[in-house]
Coordinates of C-alpha atoms in Angstrom, one line a residue:
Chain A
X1187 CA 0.0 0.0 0.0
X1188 CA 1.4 3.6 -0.9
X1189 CA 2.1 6.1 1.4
X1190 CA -0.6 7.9 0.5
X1191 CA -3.4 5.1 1.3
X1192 CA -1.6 4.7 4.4
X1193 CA -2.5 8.1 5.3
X1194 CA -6.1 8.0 4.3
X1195 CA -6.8 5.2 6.3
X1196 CA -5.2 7.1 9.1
X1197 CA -7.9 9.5 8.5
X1198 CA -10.5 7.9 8.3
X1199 CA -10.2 6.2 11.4
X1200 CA -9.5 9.4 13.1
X1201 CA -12.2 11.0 12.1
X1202 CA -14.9 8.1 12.8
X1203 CA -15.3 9.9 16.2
X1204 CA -15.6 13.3 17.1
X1205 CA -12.4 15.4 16.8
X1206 CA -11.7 18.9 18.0
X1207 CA -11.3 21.9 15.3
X1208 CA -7.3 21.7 14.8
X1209 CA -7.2 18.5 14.1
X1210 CA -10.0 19.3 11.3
X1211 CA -7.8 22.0 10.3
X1212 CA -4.9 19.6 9.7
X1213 CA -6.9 17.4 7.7
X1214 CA -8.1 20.0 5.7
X1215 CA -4.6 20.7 5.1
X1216 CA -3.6 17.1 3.9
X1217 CA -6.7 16.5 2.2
X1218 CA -6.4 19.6 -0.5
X1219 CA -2.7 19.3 -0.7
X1220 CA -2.7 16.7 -3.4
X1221 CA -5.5 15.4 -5.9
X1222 CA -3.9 11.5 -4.8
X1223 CA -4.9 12.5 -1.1
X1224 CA -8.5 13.3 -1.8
X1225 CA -8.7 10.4 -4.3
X1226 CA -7.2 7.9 -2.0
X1227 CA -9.4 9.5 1.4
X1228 CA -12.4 9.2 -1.1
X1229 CA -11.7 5.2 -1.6
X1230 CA -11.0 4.3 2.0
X1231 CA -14.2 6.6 3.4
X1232 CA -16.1 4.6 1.4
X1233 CA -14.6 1.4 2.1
X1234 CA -15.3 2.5 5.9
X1235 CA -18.6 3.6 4.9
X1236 CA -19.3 0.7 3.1
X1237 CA -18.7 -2.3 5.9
X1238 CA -21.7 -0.3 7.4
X1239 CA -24.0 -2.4 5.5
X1240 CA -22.9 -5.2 7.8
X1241 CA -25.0 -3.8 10.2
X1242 CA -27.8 -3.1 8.0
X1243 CA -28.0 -6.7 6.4
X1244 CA -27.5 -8.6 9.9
X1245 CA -29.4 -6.3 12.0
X1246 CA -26.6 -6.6 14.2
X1247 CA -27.1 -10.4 14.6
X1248 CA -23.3 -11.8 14.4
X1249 CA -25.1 -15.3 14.5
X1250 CA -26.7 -14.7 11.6
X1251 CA -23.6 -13.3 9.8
X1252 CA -21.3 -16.4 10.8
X1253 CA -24.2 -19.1 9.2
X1254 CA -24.0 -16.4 6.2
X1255 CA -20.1 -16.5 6.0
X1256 CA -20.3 -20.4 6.4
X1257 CA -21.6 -20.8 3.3
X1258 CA -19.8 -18.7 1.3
X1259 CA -17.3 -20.8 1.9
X1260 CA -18.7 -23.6 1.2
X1261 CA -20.1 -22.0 -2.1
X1262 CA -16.8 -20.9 -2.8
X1263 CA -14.9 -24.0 -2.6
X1264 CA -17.4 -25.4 -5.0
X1265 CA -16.9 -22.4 -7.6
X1266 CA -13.1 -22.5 -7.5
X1267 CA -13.4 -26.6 -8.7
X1268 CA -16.1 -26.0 -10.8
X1269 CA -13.6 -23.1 -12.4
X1270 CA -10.7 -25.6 -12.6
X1271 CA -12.5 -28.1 -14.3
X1272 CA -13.7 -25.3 -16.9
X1273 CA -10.2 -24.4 -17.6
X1274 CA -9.2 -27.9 -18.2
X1275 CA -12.0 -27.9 -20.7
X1276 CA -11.0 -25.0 -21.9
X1277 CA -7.4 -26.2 -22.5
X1278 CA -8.2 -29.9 -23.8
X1279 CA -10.3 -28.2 -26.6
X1280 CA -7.8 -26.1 -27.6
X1281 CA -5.7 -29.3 -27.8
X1282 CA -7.8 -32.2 -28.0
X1283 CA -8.6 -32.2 -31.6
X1284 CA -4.9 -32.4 -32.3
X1285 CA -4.0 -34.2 -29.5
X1286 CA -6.4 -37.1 -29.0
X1287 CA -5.2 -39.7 -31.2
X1288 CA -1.6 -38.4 -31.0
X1289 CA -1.0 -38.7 -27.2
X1290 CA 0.1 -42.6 -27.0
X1291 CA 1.9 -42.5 -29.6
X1292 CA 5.9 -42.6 -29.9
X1293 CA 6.1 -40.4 -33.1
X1294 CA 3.8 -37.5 -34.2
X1295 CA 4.7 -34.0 -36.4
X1296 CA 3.0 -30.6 -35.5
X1297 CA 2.2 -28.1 -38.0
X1298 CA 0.9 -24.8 -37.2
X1299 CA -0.3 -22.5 -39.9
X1300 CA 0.7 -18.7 -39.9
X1301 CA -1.4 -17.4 -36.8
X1302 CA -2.4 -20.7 -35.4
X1303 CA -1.1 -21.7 -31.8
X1304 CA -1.3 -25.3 -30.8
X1305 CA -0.6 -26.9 -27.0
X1306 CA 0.2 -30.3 -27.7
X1307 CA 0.8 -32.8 -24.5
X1308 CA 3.3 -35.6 -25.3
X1309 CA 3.6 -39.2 -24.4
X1310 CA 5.8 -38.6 -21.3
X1311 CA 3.2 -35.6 -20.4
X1312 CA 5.3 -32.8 -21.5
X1313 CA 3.8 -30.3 -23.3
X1314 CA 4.9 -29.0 -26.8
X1315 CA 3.5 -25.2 -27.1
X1316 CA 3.9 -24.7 -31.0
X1317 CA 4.2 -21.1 -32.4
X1318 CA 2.7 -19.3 -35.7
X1319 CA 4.2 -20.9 -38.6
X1320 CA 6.1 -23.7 -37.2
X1321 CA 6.7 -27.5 -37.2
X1322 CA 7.7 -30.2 -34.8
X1323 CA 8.5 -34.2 -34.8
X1324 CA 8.6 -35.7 -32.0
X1325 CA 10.3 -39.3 -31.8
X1326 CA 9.7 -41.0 -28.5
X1327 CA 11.9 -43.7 -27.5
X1328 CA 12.8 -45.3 -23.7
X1329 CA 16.7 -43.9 -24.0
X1330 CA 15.4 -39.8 -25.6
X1331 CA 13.1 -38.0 -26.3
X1332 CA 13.8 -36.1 -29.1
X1333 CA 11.9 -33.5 -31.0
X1334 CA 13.1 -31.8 -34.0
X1335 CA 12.0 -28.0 -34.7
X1336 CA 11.9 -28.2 -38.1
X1337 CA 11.0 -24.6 -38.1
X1338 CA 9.8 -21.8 -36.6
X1339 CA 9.5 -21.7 -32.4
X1340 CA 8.0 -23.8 -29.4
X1341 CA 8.1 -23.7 -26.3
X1342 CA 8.2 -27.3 -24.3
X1343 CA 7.5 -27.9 -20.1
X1344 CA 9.1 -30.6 -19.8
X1345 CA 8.5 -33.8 -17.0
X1346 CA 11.3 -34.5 -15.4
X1347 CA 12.8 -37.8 -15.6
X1348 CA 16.7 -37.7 -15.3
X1349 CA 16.9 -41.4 -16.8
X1350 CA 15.3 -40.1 -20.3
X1351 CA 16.6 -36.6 -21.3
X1352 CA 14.7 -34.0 -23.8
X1353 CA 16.6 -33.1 -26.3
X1354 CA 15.0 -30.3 -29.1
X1355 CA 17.5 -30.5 -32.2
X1356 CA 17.4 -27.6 -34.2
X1357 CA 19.6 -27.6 -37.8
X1358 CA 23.1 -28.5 -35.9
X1359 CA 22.2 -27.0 -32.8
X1360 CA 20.8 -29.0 -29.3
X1361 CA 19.2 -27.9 -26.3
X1362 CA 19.1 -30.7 -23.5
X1363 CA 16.8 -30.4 -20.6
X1364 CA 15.5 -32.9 -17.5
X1365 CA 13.0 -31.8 -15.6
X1366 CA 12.5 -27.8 -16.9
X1367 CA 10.8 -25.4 -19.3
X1368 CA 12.1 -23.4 -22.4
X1369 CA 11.3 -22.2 -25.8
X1370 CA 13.7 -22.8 -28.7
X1371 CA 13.3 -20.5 -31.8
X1372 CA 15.0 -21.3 -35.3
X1373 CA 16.1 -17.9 -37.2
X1374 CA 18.6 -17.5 -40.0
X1375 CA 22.0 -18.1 -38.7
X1376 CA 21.1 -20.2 -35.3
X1377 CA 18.7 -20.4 -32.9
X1378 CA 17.2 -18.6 -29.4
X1379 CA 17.2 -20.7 -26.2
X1380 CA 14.7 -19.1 -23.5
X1381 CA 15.0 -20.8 -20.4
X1382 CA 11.6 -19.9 -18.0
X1383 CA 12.2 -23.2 -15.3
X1384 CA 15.0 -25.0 -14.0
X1385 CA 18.5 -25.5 -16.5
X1386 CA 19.2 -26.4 -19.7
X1387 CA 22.1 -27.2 -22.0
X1388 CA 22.8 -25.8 -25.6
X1389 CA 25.3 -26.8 -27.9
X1390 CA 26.1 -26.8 -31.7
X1391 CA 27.5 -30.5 -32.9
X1392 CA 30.1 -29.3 -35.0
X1393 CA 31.5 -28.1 -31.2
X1394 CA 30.5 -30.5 -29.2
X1395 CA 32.8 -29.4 -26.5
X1396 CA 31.5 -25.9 -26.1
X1397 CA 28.7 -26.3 -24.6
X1398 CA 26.7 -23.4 -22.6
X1399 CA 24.6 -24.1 -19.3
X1400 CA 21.5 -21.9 -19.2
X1401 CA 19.3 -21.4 -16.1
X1402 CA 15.9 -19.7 -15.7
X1403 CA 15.1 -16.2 -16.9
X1404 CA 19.0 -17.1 -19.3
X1405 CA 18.7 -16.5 -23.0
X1406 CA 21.4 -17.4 -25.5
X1407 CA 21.5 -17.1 -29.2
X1408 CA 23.5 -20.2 -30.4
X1409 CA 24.5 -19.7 -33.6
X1410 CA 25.6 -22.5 -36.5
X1411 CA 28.9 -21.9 -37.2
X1412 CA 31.2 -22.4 -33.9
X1413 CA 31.4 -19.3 -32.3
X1414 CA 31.3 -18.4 -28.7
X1415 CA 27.9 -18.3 -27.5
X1416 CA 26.9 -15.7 -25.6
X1417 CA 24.7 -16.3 -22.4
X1418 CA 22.8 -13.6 -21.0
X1419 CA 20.0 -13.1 -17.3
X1420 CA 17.4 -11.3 -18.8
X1421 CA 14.2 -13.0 -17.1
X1422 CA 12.0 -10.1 -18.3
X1423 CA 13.0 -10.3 -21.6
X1424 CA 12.3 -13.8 -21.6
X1425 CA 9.0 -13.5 -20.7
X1426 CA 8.1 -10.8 -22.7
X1427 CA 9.7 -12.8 -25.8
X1428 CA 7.6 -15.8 -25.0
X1429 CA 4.2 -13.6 -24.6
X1430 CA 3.3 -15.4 -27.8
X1431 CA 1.7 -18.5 -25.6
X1432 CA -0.7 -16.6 -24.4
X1433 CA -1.4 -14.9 -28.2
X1434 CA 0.2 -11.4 -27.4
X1435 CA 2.9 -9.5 -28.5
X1436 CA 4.8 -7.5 -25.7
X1437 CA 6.7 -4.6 -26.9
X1438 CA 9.4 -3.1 -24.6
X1439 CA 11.4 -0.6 -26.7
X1440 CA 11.4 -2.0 -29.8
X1441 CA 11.9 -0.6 -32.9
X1442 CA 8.7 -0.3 -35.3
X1443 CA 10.4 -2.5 -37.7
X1444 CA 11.1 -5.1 -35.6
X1445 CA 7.2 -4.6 -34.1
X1446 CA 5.9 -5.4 -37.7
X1447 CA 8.1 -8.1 -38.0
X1448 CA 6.8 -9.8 -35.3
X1449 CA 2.8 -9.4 -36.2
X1450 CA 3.9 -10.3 -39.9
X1451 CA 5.0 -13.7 -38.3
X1452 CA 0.9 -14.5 -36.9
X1453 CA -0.8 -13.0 -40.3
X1454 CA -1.2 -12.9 -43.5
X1455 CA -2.2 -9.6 -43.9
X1456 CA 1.1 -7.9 -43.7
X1457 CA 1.7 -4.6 -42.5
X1458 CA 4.2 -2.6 -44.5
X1459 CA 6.0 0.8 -43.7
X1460 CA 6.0 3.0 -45.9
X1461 CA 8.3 6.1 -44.6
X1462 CA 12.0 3.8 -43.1
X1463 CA 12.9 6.3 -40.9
X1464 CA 9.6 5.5 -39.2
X1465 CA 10.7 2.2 -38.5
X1466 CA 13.5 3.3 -35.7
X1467 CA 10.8 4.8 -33.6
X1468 CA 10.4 3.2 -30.4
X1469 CA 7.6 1.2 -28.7
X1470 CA 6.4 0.5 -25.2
X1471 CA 2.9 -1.7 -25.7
X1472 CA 1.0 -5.3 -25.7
X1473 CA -0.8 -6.3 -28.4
X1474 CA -2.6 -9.5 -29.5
X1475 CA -1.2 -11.4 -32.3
X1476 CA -3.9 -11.6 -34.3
X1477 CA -4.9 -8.0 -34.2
X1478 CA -2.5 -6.1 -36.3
X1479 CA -4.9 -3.4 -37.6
X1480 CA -5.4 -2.6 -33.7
X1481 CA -1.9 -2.1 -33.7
X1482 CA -1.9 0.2 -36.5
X1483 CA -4.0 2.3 -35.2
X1484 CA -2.5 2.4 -31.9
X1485 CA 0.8 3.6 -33.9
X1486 CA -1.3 5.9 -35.7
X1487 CA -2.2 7.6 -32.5
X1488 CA 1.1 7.2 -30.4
X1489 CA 3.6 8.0 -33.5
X1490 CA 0.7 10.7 -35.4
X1491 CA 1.5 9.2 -38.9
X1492 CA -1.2 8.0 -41.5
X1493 CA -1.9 4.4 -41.9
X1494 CA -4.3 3.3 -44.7
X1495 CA -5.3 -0.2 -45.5
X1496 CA -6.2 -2.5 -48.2
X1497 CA -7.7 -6.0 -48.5
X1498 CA -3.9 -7.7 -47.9
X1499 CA -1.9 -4.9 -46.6
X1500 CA -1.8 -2.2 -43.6
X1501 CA 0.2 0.4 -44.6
X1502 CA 1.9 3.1 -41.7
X1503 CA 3.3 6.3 -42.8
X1504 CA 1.2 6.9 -46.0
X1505 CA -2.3 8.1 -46.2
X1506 CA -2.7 6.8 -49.4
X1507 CA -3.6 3.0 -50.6
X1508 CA -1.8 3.6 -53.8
X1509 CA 1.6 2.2 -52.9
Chain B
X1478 CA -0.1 18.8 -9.4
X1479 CA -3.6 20.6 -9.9
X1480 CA -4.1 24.0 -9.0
X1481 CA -8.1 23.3 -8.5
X1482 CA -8.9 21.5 -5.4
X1483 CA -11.1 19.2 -6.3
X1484 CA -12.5 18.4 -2.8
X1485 CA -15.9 17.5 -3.5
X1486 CA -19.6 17.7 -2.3
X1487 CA -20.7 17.8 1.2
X1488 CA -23.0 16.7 3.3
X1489 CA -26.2 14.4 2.0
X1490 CA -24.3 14.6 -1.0
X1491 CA -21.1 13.2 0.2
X1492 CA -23.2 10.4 1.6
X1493 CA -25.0 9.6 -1.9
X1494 CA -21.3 9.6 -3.5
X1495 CA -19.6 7.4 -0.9
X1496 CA -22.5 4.5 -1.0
X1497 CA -22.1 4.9 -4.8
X1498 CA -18.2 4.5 -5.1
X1499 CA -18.7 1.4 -1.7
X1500 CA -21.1 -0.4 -3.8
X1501 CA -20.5 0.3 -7.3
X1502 CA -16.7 1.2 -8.0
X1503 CA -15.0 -0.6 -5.2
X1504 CA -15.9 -3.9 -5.7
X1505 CA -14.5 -3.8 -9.5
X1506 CA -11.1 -1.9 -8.3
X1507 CA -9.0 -5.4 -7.8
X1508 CA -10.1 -6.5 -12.0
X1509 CA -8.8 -2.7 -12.7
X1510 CA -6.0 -2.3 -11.2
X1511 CA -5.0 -6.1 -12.9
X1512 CA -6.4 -4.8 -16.2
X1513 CA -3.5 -2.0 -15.5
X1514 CA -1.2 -4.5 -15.1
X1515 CA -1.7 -6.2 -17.9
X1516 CA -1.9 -3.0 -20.4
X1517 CA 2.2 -2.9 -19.0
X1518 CA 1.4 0.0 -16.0
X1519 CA 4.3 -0.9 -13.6
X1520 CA 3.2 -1.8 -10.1
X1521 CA 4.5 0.8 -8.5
X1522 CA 2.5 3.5 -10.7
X1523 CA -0.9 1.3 -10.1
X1524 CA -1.6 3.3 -6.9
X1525 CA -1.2 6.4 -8.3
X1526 CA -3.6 6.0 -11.1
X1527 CA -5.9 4.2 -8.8
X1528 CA -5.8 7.5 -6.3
X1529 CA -6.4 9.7 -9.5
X1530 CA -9.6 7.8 -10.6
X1531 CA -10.7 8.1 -7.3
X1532 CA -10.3 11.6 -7.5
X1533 CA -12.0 12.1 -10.8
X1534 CA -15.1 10.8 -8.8
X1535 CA -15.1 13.7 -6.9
X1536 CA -16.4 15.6 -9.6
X1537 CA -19.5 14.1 -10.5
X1538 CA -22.2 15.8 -9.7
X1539 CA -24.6 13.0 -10.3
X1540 CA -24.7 9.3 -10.4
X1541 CA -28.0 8.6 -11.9
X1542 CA -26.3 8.8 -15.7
X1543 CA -23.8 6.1 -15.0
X1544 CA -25.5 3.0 -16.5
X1545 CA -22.9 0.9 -15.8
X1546 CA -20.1 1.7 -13.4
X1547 CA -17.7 -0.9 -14.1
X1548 CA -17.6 0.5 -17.4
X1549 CA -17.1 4.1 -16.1
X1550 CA -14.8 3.4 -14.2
X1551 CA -12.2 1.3 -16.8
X1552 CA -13.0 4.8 -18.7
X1553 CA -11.6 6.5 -16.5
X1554 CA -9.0 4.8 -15.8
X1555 CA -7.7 4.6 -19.5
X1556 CA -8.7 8.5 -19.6
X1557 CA -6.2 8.9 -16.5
X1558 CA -3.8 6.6 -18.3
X1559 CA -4.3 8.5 -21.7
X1560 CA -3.5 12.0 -19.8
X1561 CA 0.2 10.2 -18.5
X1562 CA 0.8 8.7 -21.6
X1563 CA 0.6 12.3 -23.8
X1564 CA 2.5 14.0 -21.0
X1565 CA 5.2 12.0 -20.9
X1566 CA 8.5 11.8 -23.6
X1567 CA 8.4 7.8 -23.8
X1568 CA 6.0 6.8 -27.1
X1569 CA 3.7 4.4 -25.4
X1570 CA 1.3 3.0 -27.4
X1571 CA -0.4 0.8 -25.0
X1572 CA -3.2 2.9 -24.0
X1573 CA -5.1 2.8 -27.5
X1574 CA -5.6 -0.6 -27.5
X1575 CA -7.5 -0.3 -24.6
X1576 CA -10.4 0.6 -26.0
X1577 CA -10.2 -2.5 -28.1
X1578 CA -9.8 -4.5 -25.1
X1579 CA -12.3 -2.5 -23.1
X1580 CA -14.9 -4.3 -25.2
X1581 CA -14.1 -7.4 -25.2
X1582 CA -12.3 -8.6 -22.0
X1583 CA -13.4 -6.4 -18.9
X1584 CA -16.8 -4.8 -19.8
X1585 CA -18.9 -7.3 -20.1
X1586 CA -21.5 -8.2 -17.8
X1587 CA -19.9 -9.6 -14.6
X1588 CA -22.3 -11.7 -13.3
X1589 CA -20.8 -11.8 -10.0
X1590 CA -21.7 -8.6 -9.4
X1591 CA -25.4 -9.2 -9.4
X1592 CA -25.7 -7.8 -5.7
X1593 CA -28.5 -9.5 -4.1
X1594 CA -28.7 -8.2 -0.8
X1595 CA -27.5 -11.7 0.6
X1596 CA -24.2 -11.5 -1.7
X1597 CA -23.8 -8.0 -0.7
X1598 CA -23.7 -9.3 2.8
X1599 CA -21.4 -12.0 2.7
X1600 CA -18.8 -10.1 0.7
X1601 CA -18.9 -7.5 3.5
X1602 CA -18.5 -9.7 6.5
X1603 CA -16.2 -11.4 4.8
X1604 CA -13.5 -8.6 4.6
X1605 CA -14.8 -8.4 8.4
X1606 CA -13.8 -12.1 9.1
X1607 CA -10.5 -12.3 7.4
X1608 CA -8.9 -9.5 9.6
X1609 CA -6.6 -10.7 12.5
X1610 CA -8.3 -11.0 15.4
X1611 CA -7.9 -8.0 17.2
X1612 CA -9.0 -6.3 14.3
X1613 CA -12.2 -8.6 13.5
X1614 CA -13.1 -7.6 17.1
X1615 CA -13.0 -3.8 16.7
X1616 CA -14.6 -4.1 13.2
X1617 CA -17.4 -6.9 14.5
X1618 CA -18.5 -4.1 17.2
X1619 CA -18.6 -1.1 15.4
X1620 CA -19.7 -2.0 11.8
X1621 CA -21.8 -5.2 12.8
X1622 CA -23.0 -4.4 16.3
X1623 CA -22.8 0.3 15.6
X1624 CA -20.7 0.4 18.9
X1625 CA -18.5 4.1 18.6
X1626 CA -15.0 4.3 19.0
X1627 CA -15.5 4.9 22.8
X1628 CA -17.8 2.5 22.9
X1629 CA -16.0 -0.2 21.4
X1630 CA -12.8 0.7 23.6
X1631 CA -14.5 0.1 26.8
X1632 CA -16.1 -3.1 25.4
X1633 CA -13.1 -4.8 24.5
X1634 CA -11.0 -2.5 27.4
X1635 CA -8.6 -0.7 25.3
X1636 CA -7.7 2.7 25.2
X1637 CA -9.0 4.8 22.4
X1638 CA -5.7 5.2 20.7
X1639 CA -5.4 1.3 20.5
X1640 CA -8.9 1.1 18.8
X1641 CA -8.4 3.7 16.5
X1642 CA -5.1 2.1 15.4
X1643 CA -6.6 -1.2 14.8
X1644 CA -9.3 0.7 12.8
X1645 CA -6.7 2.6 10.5
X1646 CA -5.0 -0.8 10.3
X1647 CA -8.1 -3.0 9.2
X1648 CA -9.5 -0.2 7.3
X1649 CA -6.1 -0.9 5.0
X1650 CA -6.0 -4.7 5.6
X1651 CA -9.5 -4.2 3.7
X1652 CA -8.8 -2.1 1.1
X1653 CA -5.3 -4.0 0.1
X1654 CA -7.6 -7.3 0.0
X1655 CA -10.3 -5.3 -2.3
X1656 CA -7.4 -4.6 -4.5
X1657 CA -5.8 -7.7 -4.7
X1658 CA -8.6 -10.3 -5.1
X1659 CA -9.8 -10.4 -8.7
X1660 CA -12.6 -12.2 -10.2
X1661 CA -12.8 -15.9 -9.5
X1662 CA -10.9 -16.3 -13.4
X1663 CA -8.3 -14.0 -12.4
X1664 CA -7.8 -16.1 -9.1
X1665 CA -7.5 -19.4 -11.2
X1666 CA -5.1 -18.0 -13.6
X1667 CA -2.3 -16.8 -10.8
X1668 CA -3.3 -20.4 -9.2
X1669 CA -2.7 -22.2 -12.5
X1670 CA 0.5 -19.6 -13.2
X1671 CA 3.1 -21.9 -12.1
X1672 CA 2.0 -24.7 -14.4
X1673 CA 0.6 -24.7 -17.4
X1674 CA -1.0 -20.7 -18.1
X1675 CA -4.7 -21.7 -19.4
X1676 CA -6.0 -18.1 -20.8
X1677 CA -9.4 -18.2 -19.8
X1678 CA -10.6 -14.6 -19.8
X1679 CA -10.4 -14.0 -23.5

């Protein structure tokens, strides 16, 4: 709690009983020093004023207001399970008609489509989070379990079972992990490890010796030919990066260009910028994937340049459709 | 900070505006100030922009427009966050999409908030029985039972001081729980957040 609410609530309980005129005065004081004072004094007064329907509703009968209380709690044991079970629903259709006839088996290959974002839980009861665009094959076997990212990015949670290790192989590179969750992303060059739970290991296997160790909230581009890879703590920019399983784009000073680049992954309407110098601007914002005219109209409004669209395209920094 | 004290009506009319903000802004604070969070608003801004909306309040004159209060109130809110936004150097472009999101995610109907009388009472003793017990004492006699300060002092034999510091100090237990509990989804997604995230609300 602020200072501020701290100080309200102070004053509210002061004055819930008579007070002489100086301390009035020094309320008075407080109270039209600062808008946040008479906001925050306006929310606790009528939080105090509030619990006065206690007394109202019970008729002062504390009796009456334990039975009341006794089921509520009941009632809301009930409504949390019942809300449990509805996001389990929620989650098996998102993967079930993927998933059904897939989970006992040993071997299976995800596809996504551009925009499409599929949970997928394996054999071993991992999960396979597959991104816009993207493919997996999974090969199941009692010494590995390896899945191939044939392209694109996932994200896997992994079960841990030291005896069996995960390994994703992307091109030449690996990532290894036991019991933990990360996100492996092939781009031109290499690929991005995101670690978000317990530890990882990445290697390339032309370099099988240099291996890097990466821990939660770590990111590392490994890169395909043997160079030193680079291992940074960045557990923010992990999760931001990673905002795609939850369909949303996080921007946190990014450039425009890079922006458009990410909604141009999730849709085929592509959004083009007209004017480059636009492009360096820089963006603080969360978006979902699949809404890129909302974020062109948010650009519009935060950057005042024209955006005009047509049936394939949204195009910032022209007014224009005649590009 | 404004030059125009904004300090409101008096009186009846103070009365009419503190049931309305106790029954009709309050109990959709905890889903706003997570709506905030969401939108990017760092945590330690939250209280600010919640003190300024309260403060907006102030200046109605009249309630019986506000067809739906939730809805004012996210309104407000993204007028507050609007106002920082355009007075500030750093090109934040979060705000506009809240009008997007507005519609869909956190106006709708909440059906929780139909108040019957008998939910209105529950959720109020509620905040009365989750105190510590000291607290729940002084609260139990002078919201449930309408003991004064005084009163309640010589009741429970405590000084004045002790009472009214145990009323400041619920008082903010209170409004720190109205802040933090959201709607039952919100509740199940922090509960499932160390798992699997299941995004329920869209």
């Amino acid at each position: 709690m602020s200072r501020i609410d701290e100080e309200a609530t102070r004053w509210v309980a002061r004055l819930s009983h008579e007070v002489g005129a100086d301390v009035r005065a020094e309320f008075d004081a407080w109270h039209d020093a600062d808008p946040r004072h008479q906001g925050a004094y306006l929310r606790a007064e009528a939080a105090w004023t509030m619990l006065d329907r206690a007394e109202v509703l019970t008729h002062g009968d504390t009796l009456l207001a334990r039975r009341a209380l006794a089921e509520k709690l009941k009632r809301h044991r009930a409504s949390v399970s019942r809300r449990y079970v509805m996001g389990g629903a929620v989650a098996a259709s998102l993967t079930g008609a993927v998933a059904v006839g897939y989970v006992l088996a040993n071997r299976l290959s995800v596809a996504t489509g551009v925009g499409e974002l599929r949970s997928i839980p394996l054999k071993d009861r991992s999960i396979a989070s597959v991104n816009t665009d993207s493919q997996i094959d999974v090969d199941m076997t009692p010494q590995i379990r390896h899945v191939a990212l044939v392209k694109g990015e996932a994200w896997f949670e992994v079960t841990k079972n030291p005896a069996v290790p995960f390994v994703v192989s992307a091109g030449d590179i690996r990532v290894r992990a036991v019991g933990t969750a990360f996100s492996v992303r092939r781009r031109e060059g290499g690929a991005d490890v995101l670690v978000t739970e317990g530890t990882v290991e990445a290697w390339n296997v032309n370099d099988k010796n240099k291996r890097v160790t990466l821990t939660a909230g770590h990111e590392a581009f490994v890169p395909v030919k043997a160079e030193t890879v680079e291992v940074t703590y960045r557990p923010e920019e992990v999760e931001r990066r990673l905002a795609w399983r939850e369909r949303e784009i996080v921007l946190n000073s990014e450039t425009l260009a890079e922006a458009v680049a990410e909604f141009n992954r999730y849709n085929s309407r592509r959004i083009v910028i007209a004017d480059p110098a636009l492009g360096e601007q820089k963006l603080v914002g969360g978006f979902h994937v699949d809404q890129p005219e909302t974020f062109a109209r948010a650009v519009q409004t935060a950057l005042n340049v024209p955006v005009s669209e047509t049936d394939d395209r949204i195009i910032i920094g022209t007014a224009s459709a005649s590009l | 900070m404004s030059n125009i004290v904004h300090t409101g009506p008096s009186g009846e009319a103070r009365k009419t505006l503190l049931a309305f903000v106790g029954a009709q802004i309050l109990p959709h604070e905890a889903d706003l100030r997570h709506w905030l969070l969401r939108l990017g608003v760092k945590a330690h801004e939250l209280d600010d922009i919640v003190q300024d909306v309260y403060c907006r309040l102030l200046r109605l004159e009249r309630f019986d427009h506000i067809e739906d209060p939730r809805a004012y109130l996210f309104r407000c809110a993204r007028n507050v966050l609007l106002e920082q936004v355009r007075r500030s150097k750093v090109v934040s472009i979060m705000t506009v999409q809240n009008l997007d999101e507005l519609g869909v995610a956190d106006l709708g109907p909440n059906p929780e908030s139909a108040a019957s009388s008998r939910a209105e009472l529950v959720r109020v003793l509620g905040l009365i029985e989750g105190l510590p017990e000291r607290c729940r004492q002084v609260f139990e006699l002078r919201k449930v039972h309408g003991l004064s300060q005084a009163e309640t002092a010589k009741a429970l034999r405590l000084s004045e001081n002790i009472v009214e510091k145990e009323t400041a100090k619920g008082l903010g237990l209170i409004l720190r729980h109205m802040a933090d509990a959201g709607s039952g989804v919100v509740t199940a997604l922090k509960a499932n957040a160390g798992h699997k995230r299941i995004y329920v609300a869209d």
